[in-house]
Coordinates of C-alpha atoms in Angstrom, one line a residue:
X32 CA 65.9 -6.7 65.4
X33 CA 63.3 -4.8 63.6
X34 CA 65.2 -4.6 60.4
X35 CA 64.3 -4.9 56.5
X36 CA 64.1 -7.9 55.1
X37 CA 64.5 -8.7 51.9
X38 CA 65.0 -12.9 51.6
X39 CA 65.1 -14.7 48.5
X40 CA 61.7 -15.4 46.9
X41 CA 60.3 -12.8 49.4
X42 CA 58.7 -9.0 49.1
X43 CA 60.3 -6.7 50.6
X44 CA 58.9 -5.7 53.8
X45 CA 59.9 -5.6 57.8
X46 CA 61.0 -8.5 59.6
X47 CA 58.8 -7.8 62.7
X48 CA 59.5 -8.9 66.1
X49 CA 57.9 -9.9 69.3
X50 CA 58.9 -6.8 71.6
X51 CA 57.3 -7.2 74.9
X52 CA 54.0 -8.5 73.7
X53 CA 53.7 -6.4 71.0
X54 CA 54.5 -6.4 67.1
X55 CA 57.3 -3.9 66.4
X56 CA 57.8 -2.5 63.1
X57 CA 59.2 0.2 61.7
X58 CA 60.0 3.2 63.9
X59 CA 59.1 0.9 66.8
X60 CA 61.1 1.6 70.1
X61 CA 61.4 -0.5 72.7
X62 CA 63.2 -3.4 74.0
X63 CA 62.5 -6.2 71.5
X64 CA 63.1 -9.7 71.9
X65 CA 64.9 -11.2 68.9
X66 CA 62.8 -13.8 67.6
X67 CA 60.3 -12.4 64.2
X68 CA 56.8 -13.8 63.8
X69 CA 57.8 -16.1 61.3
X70 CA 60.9 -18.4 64.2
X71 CA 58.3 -18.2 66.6
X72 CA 55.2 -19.9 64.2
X73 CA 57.8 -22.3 63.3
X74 CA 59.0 -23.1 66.5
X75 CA 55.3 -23.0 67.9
X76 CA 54.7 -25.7 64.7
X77 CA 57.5 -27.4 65.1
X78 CA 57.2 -28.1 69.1
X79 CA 53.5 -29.2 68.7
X80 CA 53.9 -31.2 65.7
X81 CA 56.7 -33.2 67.3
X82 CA 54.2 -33.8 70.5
X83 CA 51.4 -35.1 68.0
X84 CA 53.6 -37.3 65.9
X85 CA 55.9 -38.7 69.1
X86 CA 52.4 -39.5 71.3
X87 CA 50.6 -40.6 68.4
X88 CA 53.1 -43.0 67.1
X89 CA 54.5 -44.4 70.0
X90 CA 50.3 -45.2 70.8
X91 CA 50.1 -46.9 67.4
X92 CA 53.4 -49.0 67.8
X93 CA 52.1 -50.1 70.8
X94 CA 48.7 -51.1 69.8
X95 CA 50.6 -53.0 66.7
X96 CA 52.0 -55.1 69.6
X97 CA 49.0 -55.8 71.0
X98 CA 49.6 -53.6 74.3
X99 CA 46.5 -51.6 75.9
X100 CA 47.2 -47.8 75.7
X101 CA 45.0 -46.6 79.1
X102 CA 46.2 -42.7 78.3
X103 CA 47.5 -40.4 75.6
X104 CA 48.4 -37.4 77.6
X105 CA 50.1 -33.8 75.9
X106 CA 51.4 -32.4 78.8
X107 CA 52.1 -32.7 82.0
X108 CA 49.5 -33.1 85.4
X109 CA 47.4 -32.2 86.1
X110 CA 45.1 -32.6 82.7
X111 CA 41.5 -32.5 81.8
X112 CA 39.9 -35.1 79.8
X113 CA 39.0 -34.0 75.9
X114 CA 37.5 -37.0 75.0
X115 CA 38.0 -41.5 74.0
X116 CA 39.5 -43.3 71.6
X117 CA 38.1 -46.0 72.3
X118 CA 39.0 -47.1 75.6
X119 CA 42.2 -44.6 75.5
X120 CA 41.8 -41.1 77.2
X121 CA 42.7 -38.4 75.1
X122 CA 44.1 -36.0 78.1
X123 CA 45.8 -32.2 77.7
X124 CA 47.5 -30.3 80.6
X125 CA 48.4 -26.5 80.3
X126 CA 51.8 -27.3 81.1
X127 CA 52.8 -28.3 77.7
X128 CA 56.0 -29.1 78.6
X129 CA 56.2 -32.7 76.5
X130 CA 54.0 -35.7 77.3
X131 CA 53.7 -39.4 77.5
X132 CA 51.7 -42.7 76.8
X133 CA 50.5 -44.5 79.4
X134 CA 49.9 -48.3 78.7
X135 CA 47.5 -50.4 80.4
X136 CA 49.4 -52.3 83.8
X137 CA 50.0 -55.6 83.8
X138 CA 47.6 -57.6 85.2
X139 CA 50.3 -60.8 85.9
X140 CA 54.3 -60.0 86.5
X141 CA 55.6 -57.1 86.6
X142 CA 56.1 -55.4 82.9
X143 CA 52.9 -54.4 80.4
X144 CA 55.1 -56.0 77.6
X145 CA 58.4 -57.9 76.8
X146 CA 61.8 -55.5 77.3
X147 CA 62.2 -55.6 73.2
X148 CA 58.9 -54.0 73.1
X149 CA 59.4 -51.8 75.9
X150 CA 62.8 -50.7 74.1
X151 CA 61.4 -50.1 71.1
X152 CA 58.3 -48.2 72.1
X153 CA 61.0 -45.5 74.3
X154 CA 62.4 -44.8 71.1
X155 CA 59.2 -44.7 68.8
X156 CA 58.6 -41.1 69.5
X157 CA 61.7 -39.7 68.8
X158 CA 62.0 -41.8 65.9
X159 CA 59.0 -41.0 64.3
X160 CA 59.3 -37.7 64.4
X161 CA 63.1 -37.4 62.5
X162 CA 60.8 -39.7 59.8
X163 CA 58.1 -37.5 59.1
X164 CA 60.5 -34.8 59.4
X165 CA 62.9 -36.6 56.5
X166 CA 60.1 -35.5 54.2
X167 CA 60.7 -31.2 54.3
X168 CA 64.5 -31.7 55.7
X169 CA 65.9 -34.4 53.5
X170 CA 69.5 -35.8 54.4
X171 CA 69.7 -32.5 56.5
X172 CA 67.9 -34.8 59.3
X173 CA 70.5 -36.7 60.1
X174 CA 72.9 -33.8 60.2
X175 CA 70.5 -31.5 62.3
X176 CA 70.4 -34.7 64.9
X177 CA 74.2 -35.5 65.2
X178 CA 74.5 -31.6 66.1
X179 CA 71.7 -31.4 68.2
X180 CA 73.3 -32.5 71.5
X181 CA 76.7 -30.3 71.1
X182 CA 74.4 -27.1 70.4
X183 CA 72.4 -27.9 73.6
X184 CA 75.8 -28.4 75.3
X185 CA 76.7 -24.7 74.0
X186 CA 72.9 -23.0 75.0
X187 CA 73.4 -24.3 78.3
X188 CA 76.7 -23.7 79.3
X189 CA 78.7 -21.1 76.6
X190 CA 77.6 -17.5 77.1
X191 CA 80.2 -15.6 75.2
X192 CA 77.5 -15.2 72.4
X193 CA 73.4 -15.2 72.2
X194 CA 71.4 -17.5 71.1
X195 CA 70.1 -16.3 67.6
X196 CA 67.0 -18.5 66.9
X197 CA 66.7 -16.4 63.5
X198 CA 69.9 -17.2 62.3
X199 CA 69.4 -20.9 63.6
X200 CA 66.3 -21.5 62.1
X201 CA 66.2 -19.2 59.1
X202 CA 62.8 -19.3 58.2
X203 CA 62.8 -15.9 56.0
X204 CA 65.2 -18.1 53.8
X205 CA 64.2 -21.9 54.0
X206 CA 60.7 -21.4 54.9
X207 CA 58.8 -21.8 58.2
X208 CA 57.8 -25.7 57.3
X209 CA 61.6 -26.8 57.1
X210 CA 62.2 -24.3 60.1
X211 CA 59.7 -25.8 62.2
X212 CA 60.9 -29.3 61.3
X213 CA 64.6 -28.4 62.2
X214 CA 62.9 -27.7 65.7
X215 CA 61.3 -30.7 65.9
X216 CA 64.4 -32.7 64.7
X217 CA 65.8 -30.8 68.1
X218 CA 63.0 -31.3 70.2
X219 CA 62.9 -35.4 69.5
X220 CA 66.7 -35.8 70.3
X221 CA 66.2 -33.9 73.7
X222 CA 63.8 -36.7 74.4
X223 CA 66.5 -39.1 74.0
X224 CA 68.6 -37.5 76.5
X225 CA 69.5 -40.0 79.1
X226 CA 67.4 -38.9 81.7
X227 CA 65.4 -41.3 83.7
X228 CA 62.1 -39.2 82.1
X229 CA 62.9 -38.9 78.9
X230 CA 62.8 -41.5 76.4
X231 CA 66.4 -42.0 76.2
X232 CA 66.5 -42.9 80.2
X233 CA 63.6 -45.2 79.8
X234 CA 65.0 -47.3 76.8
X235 CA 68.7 -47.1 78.9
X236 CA 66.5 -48.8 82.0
X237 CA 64.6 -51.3 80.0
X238 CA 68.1 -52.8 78.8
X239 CA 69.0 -52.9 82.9
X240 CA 65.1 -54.6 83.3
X241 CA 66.2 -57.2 80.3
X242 CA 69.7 -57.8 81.7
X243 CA 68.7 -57.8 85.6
X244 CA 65.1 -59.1 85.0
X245 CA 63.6 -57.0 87.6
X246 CA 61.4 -54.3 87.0
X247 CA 63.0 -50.7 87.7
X248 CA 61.4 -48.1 86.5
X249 CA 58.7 -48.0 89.0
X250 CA 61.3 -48.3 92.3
X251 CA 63.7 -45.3 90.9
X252 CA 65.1 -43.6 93.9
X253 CA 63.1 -40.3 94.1
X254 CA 66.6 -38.5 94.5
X255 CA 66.9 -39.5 90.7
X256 CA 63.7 -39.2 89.5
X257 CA 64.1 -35.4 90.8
X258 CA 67.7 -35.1 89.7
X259 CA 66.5 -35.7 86.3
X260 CA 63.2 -33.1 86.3
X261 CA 65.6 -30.5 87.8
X262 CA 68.6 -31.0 84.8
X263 CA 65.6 -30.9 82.2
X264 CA 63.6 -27.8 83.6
X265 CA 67.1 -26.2 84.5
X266 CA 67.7 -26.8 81.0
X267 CA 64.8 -25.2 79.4
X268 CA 64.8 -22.2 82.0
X269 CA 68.4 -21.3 80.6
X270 CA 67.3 -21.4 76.9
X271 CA 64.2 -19.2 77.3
X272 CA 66.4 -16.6 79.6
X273 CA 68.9 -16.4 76.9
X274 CA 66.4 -16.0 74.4
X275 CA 64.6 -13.3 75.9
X276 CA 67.4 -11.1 77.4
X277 CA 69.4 -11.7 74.4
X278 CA 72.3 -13.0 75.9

């Protein structure tokens, strides 16, 4: 892992690794995990960006609707406040493990805002963030998404070969900004994963709401609620294993 590189439009030099909390280079020994500086800053940026562009728009769209937004949380609970916006919290949890928007409850019926609203404002995030990343990635977008789901598929459940985030990525080659927003093109279509807490799940439930006119969401079965934390935490568990033991 702690080989020369010598990419296009690059000096040459030593593609250093993360090997057990340390930088590696050369003559370095040790069991290194496979991942140089440059896949990790862009998945770091890539993760991060997508929470700021996915929270941030979806609060926007909503407020162009004329719905309250009560919290704009990156993370999950518990959080501390940083600070308003307004009469929006601003909260951040050390479990960064995604986020949400919160809207103001209804204070008549049952739903803060008509089901084409609520539709449109599960799939805001996601859909944000394959826009703003059209501007590095081009018409690549679109072909990073459609291949995003069968390469999950394969992380979680073909081991005949390691995950190579390097090779993935390739940021010595394209450059960490299109690296980080091939990451974030990944990271915004697991959100649309049909799982009741993703985005995907929530826009899936809304049409049920719109067709059965009863609110849902809210009276989910804790079996599926838990069903649905468990397949996405399973999920991320598997990918950071396989990335660090380099299987």
């Amino acid at each position: 892992p702690c080989e020369r590189d010598r990419g296009p439009g690059r000096a040459s030099g030593y593609n250093v690794s993360l090997c057990c909390g340390f930088m590696a280079g050369p003559g370095a020994s040790g069991d290194c995990l496979n991942i140089s500086i440059d896949t990790a800053l862009a998945i770091a940026c890539g993760y991060f960006g997508c929470l700021v562009v996915f929270n941030f728009a979806t609060a926007l769209v909503g407020v162009a609707f004329r719905v309250g937004v009560q919290r704009i949380q990156f993370g999950y609970s518990p959080s501390i406040l940083l600070f308003h916006i307004g009469r929006t919290e601003l909260r951040l949890s050390p479990f960064l493990l995604g986020g949400h928007v919160k809207f103001v409850p209804p204070e008549i019926g049952d739903f803060y805002a008509p089901w084409p609203v609520r539709a449109l404002l599960a799939l805001t995030g996601p859909f944000a963030t394959l826009a703003v990343c059209a501007i590095p990635l081009g018409n690549r977008v679109l072909h990073e998404a459609l291949i995003a789901w069968p390469q999950m598929w394969v992380v979680a459940t073909d081991f005949s070969s390691p995950v190579d985030l390097n090779s993935a990525l390739r940021p010595e080659l394209d450059g960490i900004v299109v690296a980080a927003a091939v990451t974030a093109v990944k990271a915004a279509m697991f959100n649309l994963l049909p799982l009741a807490m993703l985005g995907g799940g929530t826009f899936v439930i809304t049409l049920l709401e719109a067709m059965t006119r009863r609110e849902i969401y809210s009276r989910l079965p804790q079996p599926i609620l838990w069903a649905s934390l468990v397949i996405m935490l399973s999920f991320v568990i598997v990918f950071v294993l396989r990335v660090v033991t380099g299987t």
